[in-house]
Amino acid sequence: MRITGWKVSFVLIALVGCHNSPPEAAVLAPIGVQFARGTYDEGNETLYLLLADPLTTSVLRDVTWTGRYRVAPKGAPLFCPSTPAQGLQGYQLSLTLDTSTGDSAVASVRRFCSKFNRVISTGEHILLVRRGGKWEIEKVIDGWEATLG
């Protein structure tokens, strides 16, 4: 069977057009929507997020930012919101899909910031469920705060 030039072009266009976000991004999307709305952290001042990895970037790439969070310039130091410091206040953010079975999944939301020359890690594990083909946040399972270094 001979493959002609137009068939090769068609296959290449189809492959390029099918480049989507990783499948984990669809599961984590409701978490991204919550961040975009600013409902994870109460308050009025603007907080900045530095997206820690490609998956987190993929999840938050297409959300409409209507809340208090803004994307920080790459490499900017971020100080914990409770710290009186000059500079940007906010978090380095990492979203991960820990487990996924059928119509349920557990994800981790990790935030890192600087406070008095130490790194503070906060986060929570979130249960997501798929209803009618759409992933939703069911509940926060637990949370943590730790001082690193």
PDB file of C-alpha atoms in Angstrom:
ATOM      1  CA  MET A   1       0.000   0.000   0.000  1.00  0.00           C
ATOM      2  CA  ARG A   2       1.409   3.349  -1.039  1.00  0.00           C
ATOM      3  CA  ILE A   3       1.019   6.384   1.202  1.00  0.00           C
ATOM      4  CA  THR A   4       0.596   9.588  -0.758  1.00  0.00           C
ATOM      5  CA  GLY A   5       1.644  13.054   0.318  1.00  0.00           C
ATOM      6  CA  TRP A   6      -1.891  14.181   1.134  1.00  0.00           C
ATOM      7  CA  LYS A   7      -2.425  11.149   3.389  1.00  0.00           C
ATOM      8  CA  VAL A   8       0.745  11.954   5.318  1.00  0.00           C
ATOM      9  CA  SER A   9      -0.356  15.582   5.622  1.00  0.00           C
ATOM     10  CA  PHE A  10      -3.782  14.524   6.861  1.00  0.00           C
ATOM     11  CA  VAL A  11      -2.263  12.239   9.523  1.00  0.00           C
ATOM     12  CA  LEU A  12       0.132  14.972  10.692  1.00  0.00           C
ATOM     13  CA  ILE A  13      -2.666  17.527  10.937  1.00  0.00           C
ATOM     14  CA  ALA A  14      -4.794  15.045  12.891  1.00  0.00           C
ATOM     15  CA  LEU A  15      -1.943  14.312  15.314  1.00  0.00           C
ATOM     16  CA  VAL A  16      -1.173  17.987  15.883  1.00  0.00           C
ATOM     17  CA  GLY A  17      -4.861  18.786  16.307  1.00  0.00           C
ATOM     18  CA  CYS A  18      -5.256  15.989  18.850  1.00  0.00           C
ATOM     19  CA  HIS A  19      -2.551  17.298  21.188  1.00  0.00           C
ATOM     20  CA  ASN A  20      -4.532  17.733  24.378  1.00  0.00           C
ATOM     21  CA  SER A  21      -3.806  18.210  28.022  1.00  0.00           C
ATOM     22  CA  PRO A  22      -2.807  15.106  29.955  1.00  0.00           C
ATOM     23  CA  PRO A  23      -5.804  12.996  31.071  1.00  0.00           C
ATOM     24  CA  GLU A  24      -5.062  13.936  34.696  1.00  0.00           C
ATOM     25  CA  ALA A  25      -5.834  17.563  33.844  1.00  0.00           C
ATOM     26  CA  ALA A  26      -9.500  16.753  33.202  1.00  0.00           C
ATOM     27  CA  VAL A  27      -9.810  15.174  36.660  1.00  0.00           C
ATOM     28  CA  LEU A  28      -8.052  18.116  38.338  1.00  0.00           C
ATOM     29  CA  ALA A  29      -9.961  20.789  36.384  1.00  0.00           C
ATOM     30  CA  PRO A  30     -12.544  21.480  39.155  1.00  0.00           C
ATOM     31  CA  ILE A  31      -9.687  22.358  41.525  1.00  0.00           C
ATOM     32  CA  GLY A  32      -8.342  24.818  38.963  1.00  0.00           C
ATOM     33  CA  VAL A  33     -11.772  26.421  38.682  1.00  0.00           C
ATOM     34  CA  GLN A  34     -11.892  26.872  42.460  1.00  0.00           C
ATOM     35  CA  PHE A  35      -8.503  28.598  42.457  1.00  0.00           C
ATOM     36  CA  ALA A  36      -9.555  30.837  39.595  1.00  0.00           C
ATOM     37  CA  ARG A  37     -12.612  31.926  41.554  1.00  0.00           C
ATOM     38  CA  GLY A  38     -10.487  32.594  44.632  1.00  0.00           C
ATOM     39  CA  THR A  39     -12.604  30.414  46.885  1.00  0.00           C
ATOM     40  CA  TYR A  40      -9.748  28.422  48.434  1.00  0.00           C
ATOM     41  CA  ASP A  41      -8.399  31.225  50.557  1.00  0.00           C
ATOM     42  CA  GLU A  42     -10.571  33.953  52.029  1.00  0.00           C
ATOM     43  CA  GLY A  43      -9.437  37.556  51.943  1.00  0.00           C
ATOM     44  CA  ASN A  44      -9.300  40.476  49.589  1.00  0.00           C
ATOM     45  CA  GLU A  45      -5.651  41.133  48.779  1.00  0.00           C
ATOM     46  CA  THR A  46      -4.199  39.768  45.559  1.00  0.00           C
ATOM     47  CA  LEU A  47      -2.159  36.595  45.926  1.00  0.00           C
ATOM     48  CA  TYR A  48       0.221  35.296  43.294  1.00  0.00           C
ATOM     49  CA  LEU A  49       0.651  31.705  42.154  1.00  0.00           C
ATOM     50  CA  LEU A  50       3.779  30.246  40.625  1.00  0.00           C
ATOM     51  CA  LEU A  51       2.774  27.105  38.757  1.00  0.00           C
ATOM     52  CA  ALA A  52       5.223  24.380  39.800  1.00  0.00           C
ATOM     53  CA  ASP A  53       5.017  21.853  36.969  1.00  0.00           C
ATOM     54  CA  PRO A  54       3.545  21.112  33.526  1.00  0.00           C
ATOM     55  CA  LEU A  55       0.453  19.345  34.921  1.00  0.00           C
ATOM     56  CA  THR A  56      -0.438  22.264  37.198  1.00  0.00           C
ATOM     57  CA  THR A  57       0.131  24.662  34.305  1.00  0.00           C
ATOM     58  CA  SER A  58      -2.082  22.519  32.069  1.00  0.00           C
ATOM     59  CA  VAL A  59      -4.905  22.501  34.627  1.00  0.00           C
ATOM     60  CA  LEU A  60      -4.785  26.262  35.176  1.00  0.00           C
ATOM     61  CA  ARG A  61      -3.941  27.327  31.611  1.00  0.00           C
ATOM     62  CA  ASP A  62      -7.493  27.841  30.388  1.00  0.00           C
ATOM     63  CA  VAL A  63      -9.320  28.958  33.506  1.00  0.00           C
ATOM     64  CA  THR A  64     -10.802  32.442  33.734  1.00  0.00           C
ATOM     65  CA  TRP A  65      -9.198  34.228  36.664  1.00  0.00           C
ATOM     66  CA  THR A  66     -11.945  36.142  38.452  1.00  0.00           C
ATOM     67  CA  GLY A  67     -10.825  35.882  42.064  1.00  0.00           C
ATOM     68  CA  ARG A  68      -7.915  37.158  44.019  1.00  0.00           C
ATOM     69  CA  TYR A  69      -5.230  34.904  42.488  1.00  0.00           C
ATOM     70  CA  ARG A  70      -2.902  35.989  39.691  1.00  0.00           C
ATOM     71  CA  VAL A  71      -0.096  34.089  37.989  1.00  0.00           C
ATOM     72  CA  ALA A  72       3.297  35.254  39.305  1.00  0.00           C
ATOM     73  CA  PRO A  73       6.207  36.090  37.043  1.00  0.00           C
ATOM     74  CA  LYS A  74       8.451  33.054  36.583  1.00  0.00           C
ATOM     75  CA  GLY A  75      11.135  32.829  39.260  1.00  0.00           C
ATOM     76  CA  ALA A  76       9.570  35.478  41.518  1.00  0.00           C
ATOM     77  CA  PRO A  77      10.044  34.835  45.257  1.00  0.00           C
ATOM     78  CA  LEU A  78       6.687  34.407  46.964  1.00  0.00           C
ATOM     79  CA  PHE A  79       6.171  35.311  50.590  1.00  0.00           C
ATOM     80  CA  CYS A  80       3.458  33.719  52.728  1.00  0.00           C
ATOM     81  CA  PRO A  81       0.401  35.994  52.941  1.00  0.00           C
ATOM     82  CA  SER A  82       0.710  36.242  56.725  1.00  0.00           C
ATOM     83  CA  THR A  83       4.301  37.516  56.447  1.00  0.00           C
ATOM     84  CA  PRO A  84       4.907  41.271  56.452  1.00  0.00           C
ATOM     85  CA  ALA A  85       7.465  41.301  53.651  1.00  0.00           C
ATOM     86  CA  GLN A  86       8.200  43.394  50.637  1.00  0.00           C
ATOM     87  CA  GLY A  87       7.511  41.571  47.434  1.00  0.00           C
ATOM     88  CA  LEU A  88       4.836  39.333  46.052  1.00  0.00           C
ATOM     89  CA  GLN A  89       2.675  37.397  48.450  1.00  0.00           C
ATOM     90  CA  GLY A  90       1.388  34.015  47.347  1.00  0.00           C
ATOM     91  CA  TYR A  91       2.330  30.397  46.726  1.00  0.00           C
ATOM     92  CA  GLN A  92       4.167  28.028  44.481  1.00  0.00           C
ATOM     93  CA  LEU A  93       1.341  25.669  43.580  1.00  0.00           C
ATOM     94  CA  SER A  94       1.442  21.989  42.657  1.00  0.00           C
ATOM     95  CA  LEU A  95      -1.585  19.860  41.761  1.00  0.00           C
ATOM     96  CA  THR A  96      -1.173  16.084  41.569  1.00  0.00           C
ATOM     97  CA  LEU A  97      -3.495  13.189  40.948  1.00  0.00           C
ATOM     98  CA  ASP A  98      -2.650  10.639  43.643  1.00  0.00           C
ATOM     99  CA  THR A  99      -5.116   7.864  42.801  1.00  0.00           C
ATOM    100  CA  SER A 100      -7.936   7.336  40.353  1.00  0.00           C
ATOM    101  CA  THR A 101     -10.319   4.393  40.269  1.00  0.00           C
ATOM    102  CA  GLY A 102     -13.438   4.405  38.124  1.00  0.00           C
ATOM    103  CA  ASP A 103     -15.513   7.456  39.009  1.00  0.00           C
ATOM    104  CA  SER A 104     -13.492   8.614  42.020  1.00  0.00           C
ATOM    105  CA  ALA A 105     -10.058  10.151  42.476  1.00  0.00           C
ATOM    106  CA  VAL A 106      -7.899  11.663  45.194  1.00  0.00           C
ATOM    107  CA  ALA A 107      -5.780  14.697  44.383  1.00  0.00           C
ATOM    108  CA  SER A 108      -3.224  16.707  46.344  1.00  0.00           C
ATOM    109  CA  VAL A 109      -3.007  20.470  46.373  1.00  0.00           C
ATOM    110  CA  ARG A 110       0.387  21.669  47.657  1.00  0.00           C
ATOM    111  CA  ARG A 111       1.345  25.289  48.300  1.00  0.00           C
ATOM    112  CA  PHE A 112       4.806  26.535  49.231  1.00  0.00           C
ATOM    113  CA  CYS A 113       5.821  30.024  50.383  1.00  0.00           C
ATOM    114  CA  SER A 114       8.589  31.767  52.334  1.00  0.00           C
ATOM    115  CA  LYS A 115       8.170  32.956  55.893  1.00  0.00           C
ATOM    116  CA  PHE A 116      11.058  34.256  58.005  1.00  0.00           C
ATOM    117  CA  ASN A 117      13.686  32.455  55.870  1.00  0.00           C
ATOM    118  CA  ARG A 118      11.818  29.145  56.024  1.00  0.00           C
ATOM    119  CA  VAL A 119       9.656  27.367  53.505  1.00  0.00           C
ATOM    120  CA  ILE A 120       6.106  26.680  54.628  1.00  0.00           C
ATOM    121  CA  SER A 121       4.208  23.840  52.967  1.00  0.00           C
ATOM    122  CA  THR A 122       0.423  23.713  53.190  1.00  0.00           C
ATOM    123  CA  GLY A 123      -2.054  21.609  51.348  1.00  0.00           C
ATOM    124  CA  GLU A 124      -4.943  19.247  51.314  1.00  0.00           C
ATOM    125  CA  HIS A 125      -6.095  15.959  49.843  1.00  0.00           C
ATOM    126  CA  ILE A 126      -9.301  16.298  47.864  1.00  0.00           C
ATOM    127  CA  LEU A 127     -11.814  13.640  46.851  1.00  0.00           C
ATOM    128  CA  LEU A 128     -13.191  14.134  43.336  1.00  0.00           C
ATOM    129  CA  VAL A 129     -16.073  12.175  41.828  1.00  0.00           C
ATOM    130  CA  ARG A 130     -17.338  11.859  38.274  1.00  0.00           C
ATOM    131  CA  ARG A 131     -21.071  12.377  37.851  1.00  0.00           C
ATOM    132  CA  GLY A 132     -22.661  12.313  34.429  1.00  0.00           C
ATOM    133  CA  GLY A 133     -19.220  12.256  32.844  1.00  0.00           C
ATOM    134  CA  LYS A 134     -18.092  15.436  34.634  1.00  0.00           C
ATOM    135  CA  TRP A 135     -15.532  15.579  37.484  1.00  0.00           C
ATOM    136  CA  GLU A 136     -16.556  17.482  40.637  1.00  0.00           C
ATOM    137  CA  ILE A 137     -15.030  18.184  44.033  1.00  0.00           C
ATOM    138  CA  GLU A 138     -16.791  15.982  46.567  1.00  0.00           C
ATOM    139  CA  LYS A 139     -14.923  17.027  49.722  1.00  0.00           C
ATOM    140  CA  VAL A 140     -11.607  17.909  51.313  1.00  0.00           C
ATOM    141  CA  ILE A 141     -10.332  14.775  53.034  1.00  0.00           C
ATOM    142  CA  ASP A 142      -7.583  16.338  55.149  1.00  0.00           C
ATOM    143  CA  GLY A 143      -5.057  19.137  55.232  1.00  0.00           C
ATOM    144  CA  TRP A 144      -1.592  19.915  56.555  1.00  0.00           C
ATOM    145  CA  GLU A 145       0.905  22.642  57.299  1.00  0.00           C
ATOM    146  CA  ALA A 146       4.609  21.994  57.749  1.00  0.00           C
ATOM    147  CA  THR A 147       7.782  24.037  58.085  1.00  0.00           C
ATOM    148  CA  LEU A 148      10.599  22.872  55.825  1.00  0.00           C
ATOM    149  CA  GLY A 149      14.186  23.832  56.625  1.00  0.00           C
TER     150      GLY A 149
END
